[in-house]
């Protein structure tokens, strides 16, 4: 089986992290975002993943070469010279996706994190015999999304309603698809949208079915959702493989600590914290609802909550970092500094307090 991951563009919503790495390589729960998807695809027998990308393909491929060997999966790029929307990349990668086997292929949005029930999706797809399957997830506020209107019993999709003013349903497209090769015949090689153009056509021909995603779902393409996504992911890990979580007297709730990280005496860590490889957390530190990425150092008695600490950054002694502060790569926050929602670009030194959310260039 093959799969296409829609990697797309510049990842502007996750800046300043995406100023250092393409978005799919930004760490989430201690490994690059895209690796969560590639591992899930590999687990259901996918042997080739095509990345549809229009930004820094060399960086992506060089980085993923190691994983290609480790996971024994082929990873290739299909490069767009202009943004092609969400359907154009499928037409562009047509020759890589069609191998004459007639097997369906997966398409995933690279921002989405979930339990990836791909095996169930394959069974669902075979059972309904239609041309395309999409995964949908239930949300509390459907008016922010495109809503999928479907038959509850069969899953057959009737129509899509974009950001409905009146309630038509609470299921939205979760960005995970399984498509027969024939779907590629319906997509022209031009910038085009799979949600607005391709799927409505297939639905009109009665060939589109939706499966309700079990478990959690989050689009982690922006910081607030990234932090929420981490909570949901760690919660799911607690249910499915609790041994992967870190335990101890200084740990509260769900915490993931890389085995190469060092943690000092008298810390209190959690809930919902990920500490990456090579990090140093000195004594008396308080961490909650945050990610500390590879090589970062949190000095004595600092307090970090609801924030993201980028690669190789330093947080000074007695500093307080909160309210969606995002430190880019190699940012150094001085001792006793307070930052409230500061978004700090890479390679900066912060010597004075940031009292209200602002971008530090």
CSV table of C-alpha atoms in Angstrom, one decimal:
chain,number,residue,atom,x,y,z
A,1,UNK,CA,0.0,0.0,0.0
A,2,UNK,CA,1.0,3.6,-0.5
A,3,UNK,CA,0.2,6.8,1.3
A,4,UNK,CA,0.5,10.5,0.5
A,5,UNK,CA,1.0,13.0,3.3
A,6,UNK,CA,0.0,16.6,2.5
A,7,UNK,CA,2.9,18.6,4.0
A,8,UNK,CA,2.2,21.8,2.2
A,9,UNK,CA,3.6,25.2,3.0
A,10,UNK,CA,5.5,27.4,5.4
A,11,UNK,CA,3.8,26.5,8.7
A,12,UNK,CA,3.3,30.2,9.5
A,13,UNK,CA,0.9,29.5,12.4
A,14,UNK,CA,3.6,27.6,14.3
A,15,UNK,CA,6.2,30.3,14.0
A,16,UNK,CA,8.8,30.8,15.5
A,17,UNK,CA,9.4,27.0,15.6
A,18,UNK,CA,9.0,26.7,11.8
A,19,UNK,CA,11.7,29.3,11.2
A,20,UNK,CA,14.1,26.5,12.2
A,21,UNK,CA,12.5,23.4,10.8
A,22,UNK,CA,9.8,22.6,8.3
A,23,UNK,CA,6.5,22.1,10.3
A,24,UNK,CA,6.4,18.3,9.9
A,25,UNK,CA,9.8,18.1,11.6
A,26,UNK,CA,8.8,20.1,14.6
A,27,UNK,CA,8.8,17.8,17.6
A,28,UNK,CA,5.5,16.7,19.1
A,29,UNK,CA,5.7,14.4,22.2
A,30,UNK,CA,9.5,14.0,21.6
A,31,UNK,CA,9.5,13.1,18.0
A,32,UNK,CA,8.9,14.9,14.7
A,33,UNK,CA,5.2,15.4,14.0
A,34,UNK,CA,5.3,13.5,10.7
A,35,UNK,CA,6.9,10.5,12.3
A,36,UNK,CA,3.7,9.7,14.3
A,37,UNK,CA,1.9,9.4,11.0
A,38,UNK,CA,4.7,7.4,9.2
A,39,UNK,CA,4.9,4.9,12.0
A,40,UNK,CA,1.1,4.4,12.0
A,41,UNK,CA,1.1,3.9,8.2
A,42,UNK,CA,4.0,1.4,8.5
A,43,UNK,CA,2.0,-0.5,11.1
A,44,UNK,CA,-0.8,-1.3,8.7
A,45,UNK,CA,1.4,-2.4,5.8
A,46,UNK,CA,2.1,0.8,3.9
A,47,UNK,CA,5.5,0.4,2.3
A,48,UNK,CA,5.8,3.8,0.5
A,49,UNK,CA,5.0,7.3,1.7
A,50,UNK,CA,5.0,10.2,-0.7
A,51,UNK,CA,5.4,13.7,0.9
A,52,UNK,CA,3.6,16.4,-1.1
A,53,UNK,CA,5.6,19.4,-0.3
A,54,UNK,CA,6.4,22.9,-1.7
A,55,UNK,CA,8.9,24.1,0.9
A,56,UNK,CA,12.4,22.8,1.8
A,57,UNK,CA,12.1,19.2,0.4
A,58,UNK,CA,15.8,18.6,0.8
A,59,UNK,CA,15.7,19.3,4.5
A,60,UNK,CA,12.8,16.9,4.9
A,61,UNK,CA,14.3,14.1,2.9
A,62,UNK,CA,17.8,14.3,4.4
A,63,UNK,CA,16.2,14.2,7.9
A,64,UNK,CA,13.9,11.3,7.1
A,65,UNK,CA,16.6,9.1,5.4
A,66,UNK,CA,17.6,7.7,8.9
A,67,UNK,CA,14.0,6.8,9.6
A,68,UNK,CA,13.5,5.2,6.1
A,69,UNK,CA,16.2,2.6,7.1
A,70,UNK,CA,15.0,2.2,10.7
A,71,UNK,CA,11.3,1.7,9.7
A,72,UNK,CA,12.0,-0.1,6.4
A,73,UNK,CA,9.7,2.2,4.5
A,74,UNK,CA,10.3,4.1,1.3
A,75,UNK,CA,9.9,7.9,1.7
A,76,UNK,CA,9.8,10.1,-1.5
A,77,UNK,CA,8.9,13.6,-2.3
A,78,UNK,CA,6.5,15.1,-4.8
A,79,UNK,CA,7.4,18.7,-5.1
A,80,UNK,CA,5.0,21.5,-6.0
A,81,UNK,CA,6.5,24.5,-7.7
A,82,UNK,CA,3.3,26.5,-6.7
A,83,UNK,CA,0.8,25.8,-3.9
A,84,UNK,CA,-1.6,23.2,-5.3
A,85,UNK,CA,-4.3,23.2,-2.6
A,86,UNK,CA,-5.4,19.9,-1.1
A,87,UNK,CA,-6.3,18.0,-4.3
A,88,UNK,CA,-3.7,19.3,-6.8
A,89,UNK,CA,-0.9,17.4,-5.0
A,90,UNK,CA,-2.7,14.1,-5.7
A,91,UNK,CA,-2.8,14.8,-9.4
A,92,UNK,CA,0.9,15.8,-9.2
A,93,UNK,CA,1.9,12.6,-7.5
A,94,UNK,CA,-0.3,10.4,-9.7
A,95,UNK,CA,2.6,8.4,-11.1
A,96,UNK,CA,4.0,7.7,-7.6
A,97,UNK,CA,0.6,6.6,-6.3
A,98,UNK,CA,-0.6,4.3,-9.2
A,99,UNK,CA,1.2,1.0,-9.4
A,100,UNK,CA,-1.4,-1.0,-11.3
A,101,UNK,CA,-2.4,-3.0,-8.2
A,102,UNK,CA,-5.7,-1.2,-7.9
A,103,UNK,CA,-5.1,-1.0,-4.1
A,104,UNK,CA,-6.5,2.1,-2.4
A,105,UNK,CA,-4.0,4.6,-0.9
A,106,UNK,CA,-4.1,6.7,2.2
A,107,UNK,CA,-4.0,10.5,2.2
A,108,UNK,CA,-3.3,12.4,5.5
A,109,UNK,CA,-2.9,16.0,6.5
A,110,UNK,CA,0.4,16.4,8.2
A,111,UNK,CA,-1.0,18.6,11.1
A,112,UNK,CA,-3.4,16.0,12.4
A,113,UNK,CA,-2.7,14.0,15.5
A,114,UNK,CA,-4.9,11.1,16.6
A,115,UNK,CA,-4.9,7.4,17.3
A,116,UNK,CA,-4.8,6.7,13.6
A,117,UNK,CA,-7.2,3.7,13.4
A,118,UNK,CA,-6.0,2.9,9.9
A,119,UNK,CA,-6.7,-0.8,10.0
A,120,UNK,CA,-10.3,-0.3,10.9
A,121,UNK,CA,-10.5,2.2,8.1
A,122,UNK,CA,-9.2,-0.3,5.5
A,123,UNK,CA,-11.9,-2.8,6.7
A,124,UNK,CA,-14.6,-0.1,6.5
A,125,UNK,CA,-13.5,0.9,3.0
A,126,UNK,CA,-13.6,-2.7,1.7
A,127,UNK,CA,-17.0,-3.3,3.4
A,128,UNK,CA,-18.8,-0.4,1.8
A,129,UNK,CA,-17.4,-0.8,-1.7
A,130,UNK,CA,-17.5,2.9,-2.5
A,131,UNK,CA,-14.7,4.9,-4.2
A,132,UNK,CA,-13.5,6.9,-1.2
A,133,UNK,CA,-13.6,6.9,2.6
A,134,UNK,CA,-13.0,9.8,4.9
A,135,UNK,CA,-12.6,9.9,8.6
A,136,UNK,CA,-14.7,12.4,10.5
A,137,UNK,CA,-14.6,13.5,14.1
A,138,UNK,CA,-17.2,15.0,16.4
A,139,UNK,CA,-16.7,18.6,17.6
A,140,UNK,CA,-18.5,20.9,20.0
A,141,UNK,CA,-18.4,23.9,17.7
A,142,UNK,CA,-19.2,22.7,14.2
A,143,UNK,CA,-19.7,26.3,12.9
A,144,UNK,CA,-15.9,26.8,12.8
A,145,UNK,CA,-15.5,23.9,10.3
A,146,UNK,CA,-16.8,22.3,7.2
A,147,UNK,CA,-19.5,19.8,8.4
A,148,UNK,CA,-20.0,16.4,6.8
A,149,UNK,CA,-23.7,15.4,6.5
A,150,UNK,CA,-23.9,11.6,6.4
A,151,UNK,CA,-26.3,8.7,6.9
A,152,UNK,CA,-25.7,7.4,10.5
A,153,UNK,CA,-26.1,3.7,9.7
A,154,UNK,CA,-24.1,3.3,6.5
A,155,UNK,CA,-21.8,6.3,6.7
A,156,UNK,CA,-22.7,7.4,3.2
A,157,UNK,CA,-21.9,11.1,2.8
A,158,UNK,CA,-24.8,13.2,1.5
A,159,UNK,CA,-23.2,16.6,1.4
A,160,UNK,CA,-20.7,19.1,2.9
A,161,UNK,CA,-21.7,22.3,4.5
A,162,UNK,CA,-18.9,24.9,5.0
A,163,UNK,CA,-19.0,26.8,8.4
A,164,UNK,CA,-22.8,26.3,8.8
A,165,UNK,CA,-24.8,29.1,10.5
A,166,UNK,CA,-27.6,26.7,11.4
A,167,UNK,CA,-26.9,23.3,13.0
A,168,UNK,CA,-26.7,20.5,10.3
A,169,UNK,CA,-24.5,18.1,12.2
A,170,UNK,CA,-21.4,17.9,14.5
A,171,UNK,CA,-19.0,15.8,12.4
A,172,UNK,CA,-16.1,17.4,10.6
A,173,UNK,CA,-13.5,16.1,8.1
A,174,UNK,CA,-10.6,14.8,10.2
A,175,UNK,CA,-8.0,15.0,7.3
A,176,UNK,CA,-7.5,11.2,6.9
A,177,UNK,CA,-8.7,9.5,3.7
A,178,UNK,CA,-8.5,6.2,1.9
A,179,UNK,CA,-9.1,6.5,-1.8
A,180,UNK,CA,-9.3,4.2,-4.8
A,181,UNK,CA,-6.9,5.0,-7.7
A,182,UNK,CA,-10.0,6.0,-9.8
A,183,UNK,CA,-10.4,9.1,-7.6
A,184,UNK,CA,-7.2,10.5,-9.3
A,185,UNK,CA,-9.1,10.6,-12.6
A,186,UNK,CA,-11.5,13.2,-11.1
A,187,UNK,CA,-8.7,15.6,-10.2
A,188,UNK,CA,-7.2,18.1,-12.6
A,189,UNK,CA,-3.5,19.1,-12.4
A,190,UNK,CA,-4.1,22.6,-11.0
A,191,UNK,CA,-4.5,24.2,-7.6
A,192,UNK,CA,-7.8,22.7,-6.3
A,193,UNK,CA,-9.4,21.6,-3.1
A,194,UNK,CA,-10.3,18.0,-2.3
A,195,UNK,CA,-12.9,19.1,0.3
A,196,UNK,CA,-14.7,21.6,-1.9
A,197,UNK,CA,-14.3,20.1,-5.3
A,198,UNK,CA,-13.4,16.4,-5.4
A,199,UNK,CA,-15.4,15.0,-2.5
A,200,UNK,CA,-18.7,16.7,-3.3
A,201,UNK,CA,-18.4,15.2,-6.8
A,202,UNK,CA,-17.9,11.7,-5.4
A,203,UNK,CA,-20.6,12.2,-2.8
A,204,UNK,CA,-23.0,13.2,-5.6
A,205,UNK,CA,-22.2,9.9,-7.3
A,206,UNK,CA,-23.0,8.1,-4.0
A,207,UNK,CA,-19.4,6.9,-3.7
A,208,UNK,CA,-18.2,8.6,-0.6
A,209,UNK,CA,-18.4,7.2,2.9
A,210,UNK,CA,-17.4,8.5,6.3
A,211,UNK,CA,-16.2,6.6,9.3
A,212,UNK,CA,-16.4,8.3,12.8
A,213,UNK,CA,-12.9,8.5,14.3
A,214,UNK,CA,-12.7,6.7,17.6
A,215,UNK,CA,-10.5,8.3,20.2
A,216,UNK,CA,-9.0,11.8,20.2
A,217,UNK,CA,-8.3,14.2,17.3
A,218,UNK,CA,-6.5,17.5,17.1
A,219,UNK,CA,-5.1,19.7,14.3
A,220,UNK,CA,-1.8,20.8,16.0
A,221,UNK,CA,-0.9,23.5,13.5
A,222,UNK,CA,-1.0,26.3,16.0
A,223,UNK,CA,0.5,26.7,19.5
A,224,UNK,CA,-2.8,26.6,21.6
A,225,UNK,CA,-4.0,23.5,19.7
A,226,UNK,CA,-0.5,22.0,19.9
A,227,UNK,CA,-0.6,22.2,23.8
A,228,UNK,CA,-4.2,20.8,23.8
A,229,UNK,CA,-3.1,18.0,21.4
A,230,UNK,CA,-0.2,17.1,23.7
A,231,UNK,CA,-2.7,16.6,26.6
A,232,UNK,CA,-5.0,14.4,24.5
A,233,UNK,CA,-2.0,12.4,23.1
A,234,UNK,CA,-0.6,11.7,26.6
A,235,UNK,CA,-4.0,10.8,27.9
A,236,UNK,CA,-4.4,8.3,25.0
A,237,UNK,CA,-0.9,6.9,25.9
A,238,UNK,CA,-2.0,6.5,29.5
A,239,UNK,CA,-4.8,4.2,28.2
A,240,UNK,CA,-2.9,2.3,25.6
A,241,UNK,CA,0.7,2.1,26.7
A,242,UNK,CA,1.1,3.5,30.1
A,243,UNK,CA,4.7,2.1,30.4
A,244,UNK,CA,5.9,4.8,28.0
A,245,UNK,CA,5.0,7.5,30.5
A,246,UNK,CA,7.4,8.6,33.2
A,247,UNK,CA,6.6,8.0,36.9
A,248,UNK,CA,8.1,9.1,40.1
A,249,UNK,CA,7.7,11.2,43.3
A,250,UNK,CA,8.2,14.4,41.4
A,251,UNK,CA,5.7,13.6,38.6
A,252,UNK,CA,2.1,14.7,38.5
A,253,UNK,CA,-0.3,13.3,35.9
A,254,UNK,CA,0.8,12.4,32.4
A,255,UNK,CA,4.5,13.2,31.6
A,256,UNK,CA,6.8,12.0,28.9
A,257,UNK,CA,10.6,12.3,29.6
A,258,UNK,CA,13.2,11.2,27.1
A,259,UNK,CA,15.7,8.8,28.7
A,260,UNK,CA,18.6,11.1,27.9
A,261,UNK,CA,17.1,14.1,29.8
A,262,UNK,CA,18.4,14.9,33.3
A,263,UNK,CA,16.1,16.1,36.0
A,264,UNK,CA,17.4,17.7,39.3
A,265,UNK,CA,16.2,17.4,42.9
A,266,UNK,CA,13.0,18.8,44.2
A,267,UNK,CA,11.3,19.4,40.9
A,268,UNK,CA,7.5,19.1,40.3
A,269,UNK,CA,6.7,18.1,36.7
A,270,UNK,CA,3.2,17.7,35.2
A,271,UNK,CA,0.6,17.3,34.2
A,272,UNK,CA,0.9,17.2,30.4
A,273,UNK,CA,4.6,17.8,29.9
A,274,UNK,CA,7.0,16.4,27.3
A,275,UNK,CA,10.8,16.8,27.9
A,276,UNK,CA,12.9,16.0,24.9
A,277,UNK,CA,16.3,14.3,24.4
A,278,UNK,CA,19.4,15.9,26.1
A,279,UNK,CA,17.3,18.4,28.1
A,280,UNK,CA,18.6,19.5,31.5
A,281,UNK,CA,16.0,20.5,34.2
A,282,UNK,CA,17.9,21.8,37.2
A,283,UNK,CA,16.7,21.5,40.8
A,284,UNK,CA,13.4,23.0,42.1
A,285,UNK,CA,11.9,23.6,38.7
A,286,UNK,CA,8.1,23.6,38.2
A,287,UNK,CA,6.8,22.5,34.7
A,288,UNK,CA,3.1,22.0,33.7
A,289,UNK,CA,1.3,21.8,30.3
A,290,UNK,CA,4.4,22.4,28.3
A,291,UNK,CA,6.9,21.0,25.9
A,292,UNK,CA,10.7,21.3,26.4
A,293,UNK,CA,12.4,20.4,23.2
A,294,UNK,CA,15.7,18.7,22.5
A,295,UNK,CA,18.8,20.2,24.2
A,296,UNK,CA,17.0,22.9,26.2
A,297,UNK,CA,18.0,23.8,29.8
A,298,UNK,CA,15.6,25.0,32.5
A,299,UNK,CA,17.7,26.5,35.4
A,300,UNK,CA,17.0,26.3,39.1
A,301,UNK,CA,13.6,27.3,40.5
A,302,UNK,CA,12.2,28.4,37.1
A,303,UNK,CA,8.5,27.9,36.4
A,304,UNK,CA,7.1,27.1,33.0
A,305,UNK,CA,3.4,26.6,32.2
A,306,UNK,CA,1.3,26.4,29.0
A,307,UNK,CA,4.3,27.2,26.8
A,308,UNK,CA,6.7,25.7,24.3
A,309,UNK,CA,10.5,25.9,24.9
A,310,UNK,CA,12.3,25.5,21.6
A,311,UNK,CA,15.4,23.5,20.8
A,312,UNK,CA,18.6,24.4,22.7
A,313,UNK,CA,17.0,27.3,24.5
A,314,UNK,CA,17.7,28.3,28.1
A,315,UNK,CA,15.3,29.5,30.8
A,316,UNK,CA,17.1,31.4,33.6
A,317,UNK,CA,16.9,30.8,37.4
A,318,UNK,CA,13.7,31.9,39.1
A,319,UNK,CA,12.3,32.9,35.6
A,320,UNK,CA,8.5,32.5,35.1
A,321,UNK,CA,7.2,31.6,31.6
A,322,UNK,CA,3.5,31.2,31.0
A,323,UNK,CA,0.4,31.9,28.9
A,324,UNK,CA,1.4,30.4,25.6
A,325,UNK,CA,5.0,31.8,25.5
A,326,UNK,CA,6.7,30.2,22.5
A,327,UNK,CA,10.5,30.3,22.5
A,328,UNK,CA,12.1,29.6,19.1
A,329,UNK,CA,15.4,27.8,18.7
A,330,UNK,CA,18.3,28.9,20.8
A,331,UNK,CA,16.5,31.6,22.9
A,332,UNK,CA,18.0,32.6,26.2
A,333,UNK,CA,15.8,34.0,28.9
A,334,UNK,CA,17.6,35.7,31.7
A,335,UNK,CA,17.4,35.0,35.5
A,336,UNK,CA,14.2,36.2,37.2
A,337,UNK,CA,12.6,37.3,33.9
A,338,UNK,CA,8.8,37.0,33.6
A,339,UNK,CA,7.2,36.4,30.2
A,340,UNK,CA,3.5,36.4,29.6
A,341,UNK,CA,2.6,35.1,26.1
A,342,UNK,CA,5.9,36.2,24.5
A,343,UNK,CA,6.6,34.8,21.0
A,344,UNK,CA,10.3,35.0,20.7
A,345,UNK,CA,12.2,34.4,17.4
A,346,UNK,CA,15.3,32.2,17.2
A,347,UNK,CA,18.7,33.2,18.6
A,348,UNK,CA,17.5,36.0,20.9
A,349,UNK,CA,18.4,36.9,24.5
A,350,UNK,CA,15.6,38.2,26.7
A,351,UNK,CA,16.8,40.5,29.4
A,352,UNK,CA,13.6,42.3,30.4
A,353,UNK,CA,10.1,41.2,31.3
A,354,UNK,CA,7.4,40.6,28.6
A,355,UNK,CA,4.3,41.7,30.4
A,356,UNK,CA,1.7,41.2,27.7
A,357,UNK,CA,1.6,38.8,24.7
A,358,UNK,CA,3.8,40.2,21.9
A,359,UNK,CA,6.3,39.1,19.3
A,360,UNK,CA,10.0,39.6,20.0
A,361,UNK,CA,11.9,40.0,16.7
